[in-house]
Coordinates of C-alpha atoms in Angstrom, one line a residue:
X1445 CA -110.0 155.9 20.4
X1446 CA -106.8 155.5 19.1
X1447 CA -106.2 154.7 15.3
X1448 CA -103.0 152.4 13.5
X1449 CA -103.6 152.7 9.8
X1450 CA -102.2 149.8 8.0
X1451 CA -101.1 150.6 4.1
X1452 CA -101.4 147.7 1.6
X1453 CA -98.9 147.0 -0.5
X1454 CA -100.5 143.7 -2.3
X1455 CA -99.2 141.4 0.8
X1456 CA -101.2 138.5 1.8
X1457 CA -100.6 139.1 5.2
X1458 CA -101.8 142.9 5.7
X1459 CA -105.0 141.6 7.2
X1460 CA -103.5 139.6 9.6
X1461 CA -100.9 142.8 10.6
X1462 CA -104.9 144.4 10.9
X1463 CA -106.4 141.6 13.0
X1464 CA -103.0 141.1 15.2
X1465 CA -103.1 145.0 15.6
X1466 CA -106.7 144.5 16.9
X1467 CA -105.6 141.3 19.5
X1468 CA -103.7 144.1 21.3
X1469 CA -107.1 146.2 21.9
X1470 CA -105.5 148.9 19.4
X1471 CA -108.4 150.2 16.6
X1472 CA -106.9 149.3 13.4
X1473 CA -108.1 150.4 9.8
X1474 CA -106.2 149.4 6.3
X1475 CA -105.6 151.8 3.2
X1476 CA -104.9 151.5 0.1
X1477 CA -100.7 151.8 -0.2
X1478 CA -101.2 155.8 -1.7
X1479 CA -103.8 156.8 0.5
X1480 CA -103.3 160.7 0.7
X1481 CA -101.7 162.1 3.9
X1482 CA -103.9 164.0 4.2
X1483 CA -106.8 161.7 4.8
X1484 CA -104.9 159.9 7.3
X1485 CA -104.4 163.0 9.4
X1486 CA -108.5 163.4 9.1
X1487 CA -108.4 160.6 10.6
X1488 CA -106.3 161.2 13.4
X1489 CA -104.0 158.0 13.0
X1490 CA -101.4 157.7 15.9
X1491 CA -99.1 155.2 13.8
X1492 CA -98.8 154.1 10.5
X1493 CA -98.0 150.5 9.3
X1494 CA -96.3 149.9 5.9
X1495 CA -97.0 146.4 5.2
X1496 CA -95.4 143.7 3.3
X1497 CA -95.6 142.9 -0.1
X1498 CA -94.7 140.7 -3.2
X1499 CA -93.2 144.1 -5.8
X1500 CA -89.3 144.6 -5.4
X1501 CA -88.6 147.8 -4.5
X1502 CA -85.9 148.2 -7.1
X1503 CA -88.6 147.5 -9.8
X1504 CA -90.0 150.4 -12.2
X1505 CA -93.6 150.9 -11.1
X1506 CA -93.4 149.0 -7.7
X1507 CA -96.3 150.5 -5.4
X1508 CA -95.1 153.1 -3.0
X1509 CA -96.5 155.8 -0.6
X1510 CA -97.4 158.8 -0.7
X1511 CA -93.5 160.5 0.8
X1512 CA -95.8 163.2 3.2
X1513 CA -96.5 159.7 4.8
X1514 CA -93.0 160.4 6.5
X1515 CA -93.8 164.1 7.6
X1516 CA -97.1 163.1 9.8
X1517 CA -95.5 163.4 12.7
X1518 CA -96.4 159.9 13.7
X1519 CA -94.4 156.7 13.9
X1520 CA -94.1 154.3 10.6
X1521 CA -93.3 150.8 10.8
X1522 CA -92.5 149.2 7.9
X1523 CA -92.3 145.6 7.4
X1524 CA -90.3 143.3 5.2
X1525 CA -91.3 145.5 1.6
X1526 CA -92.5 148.5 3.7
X1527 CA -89.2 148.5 6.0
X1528 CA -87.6 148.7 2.2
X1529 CA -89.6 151.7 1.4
X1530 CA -88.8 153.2 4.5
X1531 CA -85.2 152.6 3.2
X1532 CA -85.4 153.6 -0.3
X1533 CA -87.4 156.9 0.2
X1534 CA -85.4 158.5 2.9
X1535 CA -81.5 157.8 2.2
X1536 CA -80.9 154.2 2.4
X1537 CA -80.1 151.6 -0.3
X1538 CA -81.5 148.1 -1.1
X1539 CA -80.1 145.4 -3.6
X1540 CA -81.2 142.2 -4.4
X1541 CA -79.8 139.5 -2.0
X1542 CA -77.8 136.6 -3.2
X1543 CA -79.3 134.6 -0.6
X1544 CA -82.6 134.8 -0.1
X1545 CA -84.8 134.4 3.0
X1546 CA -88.2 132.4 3.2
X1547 CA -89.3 130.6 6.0
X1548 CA -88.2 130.4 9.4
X1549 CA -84.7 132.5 10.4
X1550 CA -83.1 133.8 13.2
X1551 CA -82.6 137.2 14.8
X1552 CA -79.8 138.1 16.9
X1553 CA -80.5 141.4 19.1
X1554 CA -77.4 143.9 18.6
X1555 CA -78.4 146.4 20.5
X1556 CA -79.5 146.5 24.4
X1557 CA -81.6 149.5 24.5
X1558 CA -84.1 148.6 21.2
X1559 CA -87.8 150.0 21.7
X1560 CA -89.1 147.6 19.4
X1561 CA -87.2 145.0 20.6
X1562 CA -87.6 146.2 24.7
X1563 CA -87.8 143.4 26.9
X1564 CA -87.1 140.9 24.3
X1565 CA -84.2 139.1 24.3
X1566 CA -82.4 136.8 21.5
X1567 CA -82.3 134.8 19.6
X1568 CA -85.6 134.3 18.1
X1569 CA -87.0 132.7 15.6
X1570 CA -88.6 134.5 12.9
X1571 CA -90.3 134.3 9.7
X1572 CA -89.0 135.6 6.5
X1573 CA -90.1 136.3 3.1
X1574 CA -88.2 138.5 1.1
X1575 CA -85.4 138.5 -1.6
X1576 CA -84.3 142.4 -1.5
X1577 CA -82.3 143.4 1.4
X1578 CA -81.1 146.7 3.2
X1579 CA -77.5 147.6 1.9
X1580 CA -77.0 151.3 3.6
X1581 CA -79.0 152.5 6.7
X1582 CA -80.8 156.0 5.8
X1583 CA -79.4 158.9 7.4
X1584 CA -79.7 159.0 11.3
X1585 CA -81.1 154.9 11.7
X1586 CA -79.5 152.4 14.1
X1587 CA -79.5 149.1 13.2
X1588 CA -80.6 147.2 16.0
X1589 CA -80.5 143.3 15.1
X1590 CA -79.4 141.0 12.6
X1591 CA -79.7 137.7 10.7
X1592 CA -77.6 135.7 8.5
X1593 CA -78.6 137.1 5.5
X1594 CA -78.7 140.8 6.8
X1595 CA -76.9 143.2 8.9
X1596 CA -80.2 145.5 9.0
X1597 CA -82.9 143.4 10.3
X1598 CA -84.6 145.5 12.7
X1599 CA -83.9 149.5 11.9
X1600 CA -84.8 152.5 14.3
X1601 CA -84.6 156.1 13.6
X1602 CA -86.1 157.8 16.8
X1603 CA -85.6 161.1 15.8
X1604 CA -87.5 160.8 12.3
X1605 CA -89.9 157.7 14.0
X1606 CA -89.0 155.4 11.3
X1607 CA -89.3 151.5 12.3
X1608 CA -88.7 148.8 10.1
X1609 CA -88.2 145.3 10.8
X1610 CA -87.3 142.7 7.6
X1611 CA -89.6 139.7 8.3
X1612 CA -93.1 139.0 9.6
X1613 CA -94.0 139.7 13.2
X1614 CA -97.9 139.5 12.4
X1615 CA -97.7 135.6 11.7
X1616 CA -97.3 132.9 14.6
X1617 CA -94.2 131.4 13.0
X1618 CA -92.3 134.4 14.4
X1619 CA -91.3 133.9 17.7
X1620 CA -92.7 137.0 20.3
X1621 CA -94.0 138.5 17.4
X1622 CA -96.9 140.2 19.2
X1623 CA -94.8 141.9 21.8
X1624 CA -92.7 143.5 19.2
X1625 CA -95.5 144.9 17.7
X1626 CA -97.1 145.6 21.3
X1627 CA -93.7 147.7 21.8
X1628 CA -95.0 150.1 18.4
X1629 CA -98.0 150.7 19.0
X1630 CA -97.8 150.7 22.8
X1631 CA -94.9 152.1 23.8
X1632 CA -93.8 153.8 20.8
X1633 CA -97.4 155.2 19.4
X1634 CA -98.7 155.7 23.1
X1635 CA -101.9 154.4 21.0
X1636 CA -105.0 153.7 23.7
X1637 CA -105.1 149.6 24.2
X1638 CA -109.2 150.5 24.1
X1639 CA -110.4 148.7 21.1
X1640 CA -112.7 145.3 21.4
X1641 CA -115.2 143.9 19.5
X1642 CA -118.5 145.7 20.6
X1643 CA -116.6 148.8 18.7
X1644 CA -117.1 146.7 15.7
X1645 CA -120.5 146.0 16.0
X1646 CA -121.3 149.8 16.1
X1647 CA -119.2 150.7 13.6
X1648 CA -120.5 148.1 11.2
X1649 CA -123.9 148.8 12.1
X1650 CA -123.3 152.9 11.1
X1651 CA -121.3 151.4 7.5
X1652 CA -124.5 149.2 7.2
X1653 CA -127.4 151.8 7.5
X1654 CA -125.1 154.5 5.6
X1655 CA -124.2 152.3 2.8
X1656 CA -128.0 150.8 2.9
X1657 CA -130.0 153.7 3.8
X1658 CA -133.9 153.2 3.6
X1659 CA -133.5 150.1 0.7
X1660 CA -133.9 146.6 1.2
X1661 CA -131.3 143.7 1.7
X1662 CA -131.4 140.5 0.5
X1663 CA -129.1 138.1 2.2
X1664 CA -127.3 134.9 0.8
X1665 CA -127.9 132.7 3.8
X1666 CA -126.1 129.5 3.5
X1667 CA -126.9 128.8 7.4
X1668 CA -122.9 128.8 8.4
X1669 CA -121.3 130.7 10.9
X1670 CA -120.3 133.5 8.8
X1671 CA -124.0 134.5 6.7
X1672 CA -125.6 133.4 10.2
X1673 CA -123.6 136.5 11.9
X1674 CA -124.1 138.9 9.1
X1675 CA -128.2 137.7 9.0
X1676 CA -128.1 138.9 13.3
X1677 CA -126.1 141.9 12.3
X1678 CA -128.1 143.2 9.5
X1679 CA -130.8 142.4 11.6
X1680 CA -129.6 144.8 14.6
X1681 CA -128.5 147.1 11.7
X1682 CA -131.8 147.8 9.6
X1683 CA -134.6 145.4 10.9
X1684 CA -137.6 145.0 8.7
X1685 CA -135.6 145.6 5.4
X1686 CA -133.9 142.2 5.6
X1687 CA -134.9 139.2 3.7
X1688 CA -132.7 136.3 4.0
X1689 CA -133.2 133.7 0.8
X1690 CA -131.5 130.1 1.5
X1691 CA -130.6 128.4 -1.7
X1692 CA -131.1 124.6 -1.6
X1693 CA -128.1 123.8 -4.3
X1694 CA -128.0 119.9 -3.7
X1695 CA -124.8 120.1 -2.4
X1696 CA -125.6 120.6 1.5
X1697 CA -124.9 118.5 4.8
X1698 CA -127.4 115.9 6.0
X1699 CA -131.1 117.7 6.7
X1700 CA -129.1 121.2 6.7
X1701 CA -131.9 122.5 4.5
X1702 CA -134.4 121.8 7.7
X1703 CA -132.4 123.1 10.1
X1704 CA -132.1 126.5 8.4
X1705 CA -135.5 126.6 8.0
X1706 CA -136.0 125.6 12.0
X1707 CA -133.4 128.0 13.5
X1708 CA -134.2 131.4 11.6
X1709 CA -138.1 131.4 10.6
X1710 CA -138.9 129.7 13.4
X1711 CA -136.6 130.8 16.1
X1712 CA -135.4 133.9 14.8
X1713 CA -138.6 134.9 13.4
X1714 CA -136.7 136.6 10.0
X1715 CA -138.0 136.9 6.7
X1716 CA -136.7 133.7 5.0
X1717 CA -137.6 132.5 1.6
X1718 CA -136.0 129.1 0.0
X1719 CA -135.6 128.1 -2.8
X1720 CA -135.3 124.4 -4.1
X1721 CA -132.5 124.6 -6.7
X1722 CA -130.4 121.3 -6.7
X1723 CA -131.6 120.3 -10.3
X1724 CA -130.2 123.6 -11.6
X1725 CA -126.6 123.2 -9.9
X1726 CA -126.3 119.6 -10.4
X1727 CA -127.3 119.9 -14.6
X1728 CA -124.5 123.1 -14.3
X1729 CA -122.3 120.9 -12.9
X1730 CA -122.7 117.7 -15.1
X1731 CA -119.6 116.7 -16.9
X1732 CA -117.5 119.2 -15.0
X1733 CA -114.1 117.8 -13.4
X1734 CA -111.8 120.8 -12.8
X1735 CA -111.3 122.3 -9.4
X1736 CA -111.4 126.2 -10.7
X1737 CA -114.2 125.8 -13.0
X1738 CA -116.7 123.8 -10.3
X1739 CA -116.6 126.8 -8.1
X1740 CA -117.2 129.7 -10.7
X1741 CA -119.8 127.7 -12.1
X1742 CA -121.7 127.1 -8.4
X1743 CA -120.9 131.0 -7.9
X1744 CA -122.3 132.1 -11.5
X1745 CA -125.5 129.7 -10.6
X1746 CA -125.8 131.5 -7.3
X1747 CA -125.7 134.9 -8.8
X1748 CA -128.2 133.6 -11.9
X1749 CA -130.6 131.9 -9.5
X1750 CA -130.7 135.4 -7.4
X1751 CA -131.5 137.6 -10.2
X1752 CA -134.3 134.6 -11.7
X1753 CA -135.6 134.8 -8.3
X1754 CA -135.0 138.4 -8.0
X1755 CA -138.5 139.7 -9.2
X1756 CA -140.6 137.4 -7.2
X1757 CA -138.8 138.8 -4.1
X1758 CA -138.7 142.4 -5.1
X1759 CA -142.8 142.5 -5.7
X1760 CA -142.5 142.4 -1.6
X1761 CA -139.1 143.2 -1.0
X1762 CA -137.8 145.9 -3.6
X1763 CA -134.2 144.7 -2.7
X1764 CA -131.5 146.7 -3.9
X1765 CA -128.5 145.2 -2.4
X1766 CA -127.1 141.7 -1.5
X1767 CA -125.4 140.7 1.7
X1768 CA -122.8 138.2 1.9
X1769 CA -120.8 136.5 4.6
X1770 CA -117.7 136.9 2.9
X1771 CA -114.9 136.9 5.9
X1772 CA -111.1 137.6 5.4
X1773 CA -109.7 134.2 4.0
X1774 CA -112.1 134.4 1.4
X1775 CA -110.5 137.8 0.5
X1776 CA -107.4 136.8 0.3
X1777 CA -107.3 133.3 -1.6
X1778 CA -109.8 134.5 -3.9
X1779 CA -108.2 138.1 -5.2
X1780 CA -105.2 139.9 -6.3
X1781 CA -104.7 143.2 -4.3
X1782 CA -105.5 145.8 -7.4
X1783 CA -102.0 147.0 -8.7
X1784 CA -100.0 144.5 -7.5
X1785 CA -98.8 141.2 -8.3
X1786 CA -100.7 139.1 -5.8
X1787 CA -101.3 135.9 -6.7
X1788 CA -104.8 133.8 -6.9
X1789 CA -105.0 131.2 -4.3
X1790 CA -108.6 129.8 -5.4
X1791 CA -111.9 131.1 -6.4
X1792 CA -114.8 131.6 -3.9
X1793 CA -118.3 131.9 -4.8
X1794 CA -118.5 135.1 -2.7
X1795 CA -116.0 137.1 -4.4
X1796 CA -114.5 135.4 -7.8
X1797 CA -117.8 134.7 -9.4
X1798 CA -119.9 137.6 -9.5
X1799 CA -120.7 139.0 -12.8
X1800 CA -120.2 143.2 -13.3
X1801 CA -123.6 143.4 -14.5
X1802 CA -125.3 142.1 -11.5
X1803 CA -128.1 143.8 -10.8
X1804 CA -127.9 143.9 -7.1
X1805 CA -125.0 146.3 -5.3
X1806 CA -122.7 143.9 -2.6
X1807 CA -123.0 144.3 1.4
X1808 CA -120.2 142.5 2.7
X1809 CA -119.7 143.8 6.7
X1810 CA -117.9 141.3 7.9
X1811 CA -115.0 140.6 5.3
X1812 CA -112.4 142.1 6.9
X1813 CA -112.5 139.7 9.8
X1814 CA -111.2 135.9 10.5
X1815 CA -113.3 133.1 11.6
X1816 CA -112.6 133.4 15.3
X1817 CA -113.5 137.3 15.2
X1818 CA -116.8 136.6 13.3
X1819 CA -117.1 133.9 16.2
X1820 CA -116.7 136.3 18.6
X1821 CA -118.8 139.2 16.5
X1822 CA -121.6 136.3 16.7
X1823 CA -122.1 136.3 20.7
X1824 CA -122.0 140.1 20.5
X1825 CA -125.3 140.5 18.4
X1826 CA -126.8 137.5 20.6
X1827 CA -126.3 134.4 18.6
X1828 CA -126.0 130.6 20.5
X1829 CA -122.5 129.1 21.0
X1830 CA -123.3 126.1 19.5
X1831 CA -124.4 127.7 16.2
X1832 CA -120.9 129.7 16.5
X1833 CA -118.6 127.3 17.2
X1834 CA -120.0 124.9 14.2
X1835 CA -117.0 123.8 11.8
X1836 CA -116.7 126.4 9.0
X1837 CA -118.7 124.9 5.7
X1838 CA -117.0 126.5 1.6
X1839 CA -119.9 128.6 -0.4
X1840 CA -119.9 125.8 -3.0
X1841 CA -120.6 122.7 -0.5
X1842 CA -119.8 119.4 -1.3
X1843 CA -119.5 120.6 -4.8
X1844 CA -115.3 121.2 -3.7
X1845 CA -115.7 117.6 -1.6
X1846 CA -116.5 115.9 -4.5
X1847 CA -113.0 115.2 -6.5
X1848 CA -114.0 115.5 -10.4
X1849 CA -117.5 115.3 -11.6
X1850 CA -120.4 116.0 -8.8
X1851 CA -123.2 113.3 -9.2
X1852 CA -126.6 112.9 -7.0
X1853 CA -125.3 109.5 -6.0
X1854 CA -121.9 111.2 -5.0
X1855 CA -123.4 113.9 -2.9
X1856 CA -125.7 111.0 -1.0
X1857 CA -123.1 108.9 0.0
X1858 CA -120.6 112.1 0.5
X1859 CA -123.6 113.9 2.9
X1860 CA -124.3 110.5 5.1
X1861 CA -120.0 109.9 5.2
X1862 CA -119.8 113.1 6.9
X1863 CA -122.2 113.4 9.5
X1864 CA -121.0 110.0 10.8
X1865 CA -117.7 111.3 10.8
X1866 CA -119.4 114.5 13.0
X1867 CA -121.3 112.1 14.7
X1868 CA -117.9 110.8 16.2
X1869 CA -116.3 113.9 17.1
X1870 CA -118.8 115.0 19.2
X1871 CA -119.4 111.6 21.1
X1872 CA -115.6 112.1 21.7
X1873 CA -115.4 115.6 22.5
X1874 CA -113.2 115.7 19.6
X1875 CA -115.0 118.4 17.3
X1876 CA -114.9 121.5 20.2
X1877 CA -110.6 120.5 19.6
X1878 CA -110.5 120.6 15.7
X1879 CA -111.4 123.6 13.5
X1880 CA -112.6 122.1 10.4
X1881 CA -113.4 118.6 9.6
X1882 CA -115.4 117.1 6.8
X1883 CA -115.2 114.3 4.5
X1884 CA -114.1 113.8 1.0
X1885 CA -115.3 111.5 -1.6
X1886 CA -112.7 110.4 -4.1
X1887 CA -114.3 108.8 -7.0
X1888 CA -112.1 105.6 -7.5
X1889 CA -113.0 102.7 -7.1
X1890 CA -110.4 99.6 -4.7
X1891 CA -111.3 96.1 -4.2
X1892 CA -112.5 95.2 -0.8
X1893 CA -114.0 92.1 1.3
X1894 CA -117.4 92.5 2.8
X1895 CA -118.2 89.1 4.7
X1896 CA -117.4 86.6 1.8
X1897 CA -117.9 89.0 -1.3
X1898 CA -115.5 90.7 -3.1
X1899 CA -116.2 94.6 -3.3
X1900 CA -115.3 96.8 -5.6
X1901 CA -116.4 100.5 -4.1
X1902 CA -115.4 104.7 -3.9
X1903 CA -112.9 106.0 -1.7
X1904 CA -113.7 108.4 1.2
X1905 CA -111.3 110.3 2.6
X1906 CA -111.5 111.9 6.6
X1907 CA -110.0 115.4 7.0
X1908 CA -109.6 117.7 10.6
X1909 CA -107.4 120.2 10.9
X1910 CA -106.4 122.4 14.1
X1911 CA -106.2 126.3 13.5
X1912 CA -106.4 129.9 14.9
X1913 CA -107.5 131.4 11.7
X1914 CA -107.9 129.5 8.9
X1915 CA -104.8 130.9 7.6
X1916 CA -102.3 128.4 8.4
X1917 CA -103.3 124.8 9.2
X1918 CA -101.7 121.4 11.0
X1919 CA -104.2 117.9 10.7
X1920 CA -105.3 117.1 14.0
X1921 CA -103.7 114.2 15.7
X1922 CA -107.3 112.0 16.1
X1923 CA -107.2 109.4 18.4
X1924 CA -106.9 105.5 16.4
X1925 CA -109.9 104.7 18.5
X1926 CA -112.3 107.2 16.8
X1927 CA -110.8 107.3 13.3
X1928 CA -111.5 103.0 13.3
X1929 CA -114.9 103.9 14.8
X1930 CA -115.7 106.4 12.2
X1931 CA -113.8 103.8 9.6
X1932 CA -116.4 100.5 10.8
X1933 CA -119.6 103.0 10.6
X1934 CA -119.2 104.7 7.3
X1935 CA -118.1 101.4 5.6
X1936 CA -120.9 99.4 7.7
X1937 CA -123.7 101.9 7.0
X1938 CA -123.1 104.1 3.9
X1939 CA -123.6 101.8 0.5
X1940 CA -120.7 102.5 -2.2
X1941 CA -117.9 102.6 0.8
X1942 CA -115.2 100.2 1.2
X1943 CA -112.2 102.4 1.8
X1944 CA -111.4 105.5 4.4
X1945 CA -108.5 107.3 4.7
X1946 CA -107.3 110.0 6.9
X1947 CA -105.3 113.5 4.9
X1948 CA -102.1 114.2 7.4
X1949 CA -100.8 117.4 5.4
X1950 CA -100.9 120.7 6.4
X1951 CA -101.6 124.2 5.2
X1952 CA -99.2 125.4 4.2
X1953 CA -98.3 123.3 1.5
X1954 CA -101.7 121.9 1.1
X1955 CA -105.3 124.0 1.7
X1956 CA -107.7 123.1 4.3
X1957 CA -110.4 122.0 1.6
X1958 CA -108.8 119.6 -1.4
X1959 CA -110.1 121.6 -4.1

């Protein structure tokens, strides 16, 4: 099986250039940026990716590869920063650009007989995120296309296999930017289009029992797609050594709690334990209005609650490691990229609020994937479509729903909101279309009418978005007819309503959840 290895440079799009490496049925794997040469020629890579990041090239201390990177003998394709680095380190020059280039751009092809550009023809739209630009080609490069901004957008040196392009084919803003990466790794790698994901099952199932060996697991099952996959994976992986524990914070959907409890001790037949902690997070959480600080504080509650609970379970478990469901998006909102200047999106429970000390070590086998790949990791290890293809659900529940302070009352009237509002999509055939949607409780208070009273109640607002990934986001367009249904029930049926409004932004600018 062929092997792309995909260098980090801090961007927050090197696990996309991973997954859309992987859409083409070409095994990919990412390094860190100064992975050795020589480990990369252990593992037999037949091209190398240089991915973007946010450093300037120019800067003292910016992250760079190893230079035997260059003497593999393989192809390199560097993009945006790493088509820089490709510049930089073997003759070229780069200066800061006057005019810089985010967002959407457009290419003109210069030159007819492009292999990264083969069969493509211009112009295209693409996308663009950089403020450094190529002044002198190295030595022996073509230039082979060209914006406004720059002379040198796409670069070929055949003879040295040096690729670069200067914006973002990996992201679906760029216009045929699959095929241009097609035309690396398949007609300029000769990589083997062999990949799909039953290879991923077997190879997380060998990490698993290597990393694991004969010691127990302990999994944070929050009975959402992503711990529900890992829970069938481990499962496969090391059997009888598993012990999923469902934490009841308070902040869940309508009877989720039950139907955890019904689908994997009673269906699945695994070890399940749960345990009743609502009080706990809600007392945690008293007082509390800040987005940031609700999340660590759910996440350091999680971790405390496991390591309370922790002795009861070992005295028939003797766990030594925790599995999470933590998936790619989580990553990379929640975490700079070590050594670089990536910026925090927002904390996540499953990776910004774990404490050094913990005592149990982290199993995480799935967090290098998107939602749609867990999706599709799911039917592999034998899960149910409909448990699959249920709206994703954040770590901290309604706890990021809830705007400020998160009350009992608020949760109530938050939990019954929402499963009206999925209540709807489904009688409409609406929910199979959207990828998330949820309510939000906004806790203001407008006057309304209810027959001849005056009201004065809370604020719920209605969000669905469409999406590929979770990465980027557009609100679904919801037909009147189901958001006036949805309206009439929750303000009929769910006391403390007499407003609902529907969120129309995006992500980007906004996020998918409003905190």
């Amino acid at each position: 099986m062929s092997i792309i290895a995909v260098l980090d440079f801090g961007s927050q799009y090197t696990q996309v250039i991973a997954r859309r490496v992987r859409e083409c049925n070409v095994h990919s794997r990412i390094f860190p940026c100064n992975v050795s040469p020589e480990k990369l020629r252990e593992e037999g890579v037949a091209g190398i990716i240089l991915s973007g990041g946010p450093a300037s090239v120019k800067a003292r201390g910016s992250p760079r590869p190893d230079p035997g990177v260059f003497a593999l003998g393989v192809p390199v394709l560097g993009i945006c920063y790493g088509l820089q680095l490709i510049a930089e380190m073997n003759g070229g020059d780069v200066a800061s650009s006057d005019a810089r280039e985010y967002g959407n751009g457009t290419l003109e092809v210069t030159s007819a007989d492009s292999r990264l550009l083969a069969g493509i023809q211009g112009p295209l739209t693409v996308w663009n995120s950089h403020g450094d630009k190529l002044t002198r080609l190295p030595p022996g490069a073509r230039a082979v296309a060209r914006t406004d901004n720059s002379d040198f957008a796409v670069i070929e040196d055949e003879a040295r296999g040096l690729y670069g392009l200067q914006f973002h084919p990996e992201v679906n803003h760029t216009q045929h930017g699959v095929e241009i990466l097609k035309n690396f790794l398949l007609g300029i790698c000769h990589a083997k289009a062999d990949w799909k994901m039953s290879n991923f099952v077997g190879d997380a199932i060998a990490a698993i029992r290597e990393q694991v060996g004969k010691e127990n697991v302990i999994l944070a099952l929050s009975g959402g797609v992503d711990s529900s996959v890992v829970a069938a994976l481990l499962h496969k992986a090391i059997g009888g050594q598993l012990t999923c524990v469902f934490v009841d914070h308070g902040l869940l959907r309508l009877d989720e709690r039950k139907q955890v409890e019904d689908m994997f001790r009673g269906h699945f037949k695994l070890n399940l334990v749960v345990v009743d902690a609502a009080a706990r997070f809600l007392s945690a959480l008293q007082g509390e209005t800040d987005p940031e600080r609700k999340r660590k504080i759910i996440g350091r509650e999680f971790v405390k609650v496991f390591e309370d609970e922790f002795p009861k379970i070992a005295r028939d478990t003797n766990a030594k490691f925790l599995a999470q469901g933590t998936i790619y998006p989580d990553v990379i909102e929640s975490a700079a990229i070590a050594n670089t200047p990536s910026a925090i999106i927002k904390s996540h429970h499953n990776v910004g609020g774990l404490p050094a000390n913990m005592k149990l070590k982290l199993v995480e086998p799935v967090r290098e994937l998107f939602k749609d790949e867990v999706r599709v990791l799911g039917l592999e290890v034998g899960l149910p479509h409909d448990m699959l293809w249920r709206h994703p659900f954040p770590g901290p529940g309604l706890g990021v729903r809830i705007l400020g302070e998160v009350k009992k009352e608020y949760c109530d009237i938050l939990r019954a909101s929402d499963a009206i509002f999925i209540e709807e999509l489904h009688a409409s055939g609406w929910y199979s279309k959207t990828w998330q949607a949820f309510a939000v409780f906004i806790p203001e208070k407008t006057v309304g009418v209810m027959g001849d009273e005056r009201t004065y109640d809370h604020i719920i607002a209605l969000r669905a978005v469409t999406s590929s990934d979770g990465m980027t986001a557009d609100w679904a367009r919801l037909p009147y007819e189901v958001l006036q249904r949805t309206s009439t029930r929750i303000i009929n049926e769910v006391k403390g309503v007499n407003r609902v409004v529907y969120d129309i932004s995006s992500k980007p600018p906004a996020t998918i959840e409003w905190e």
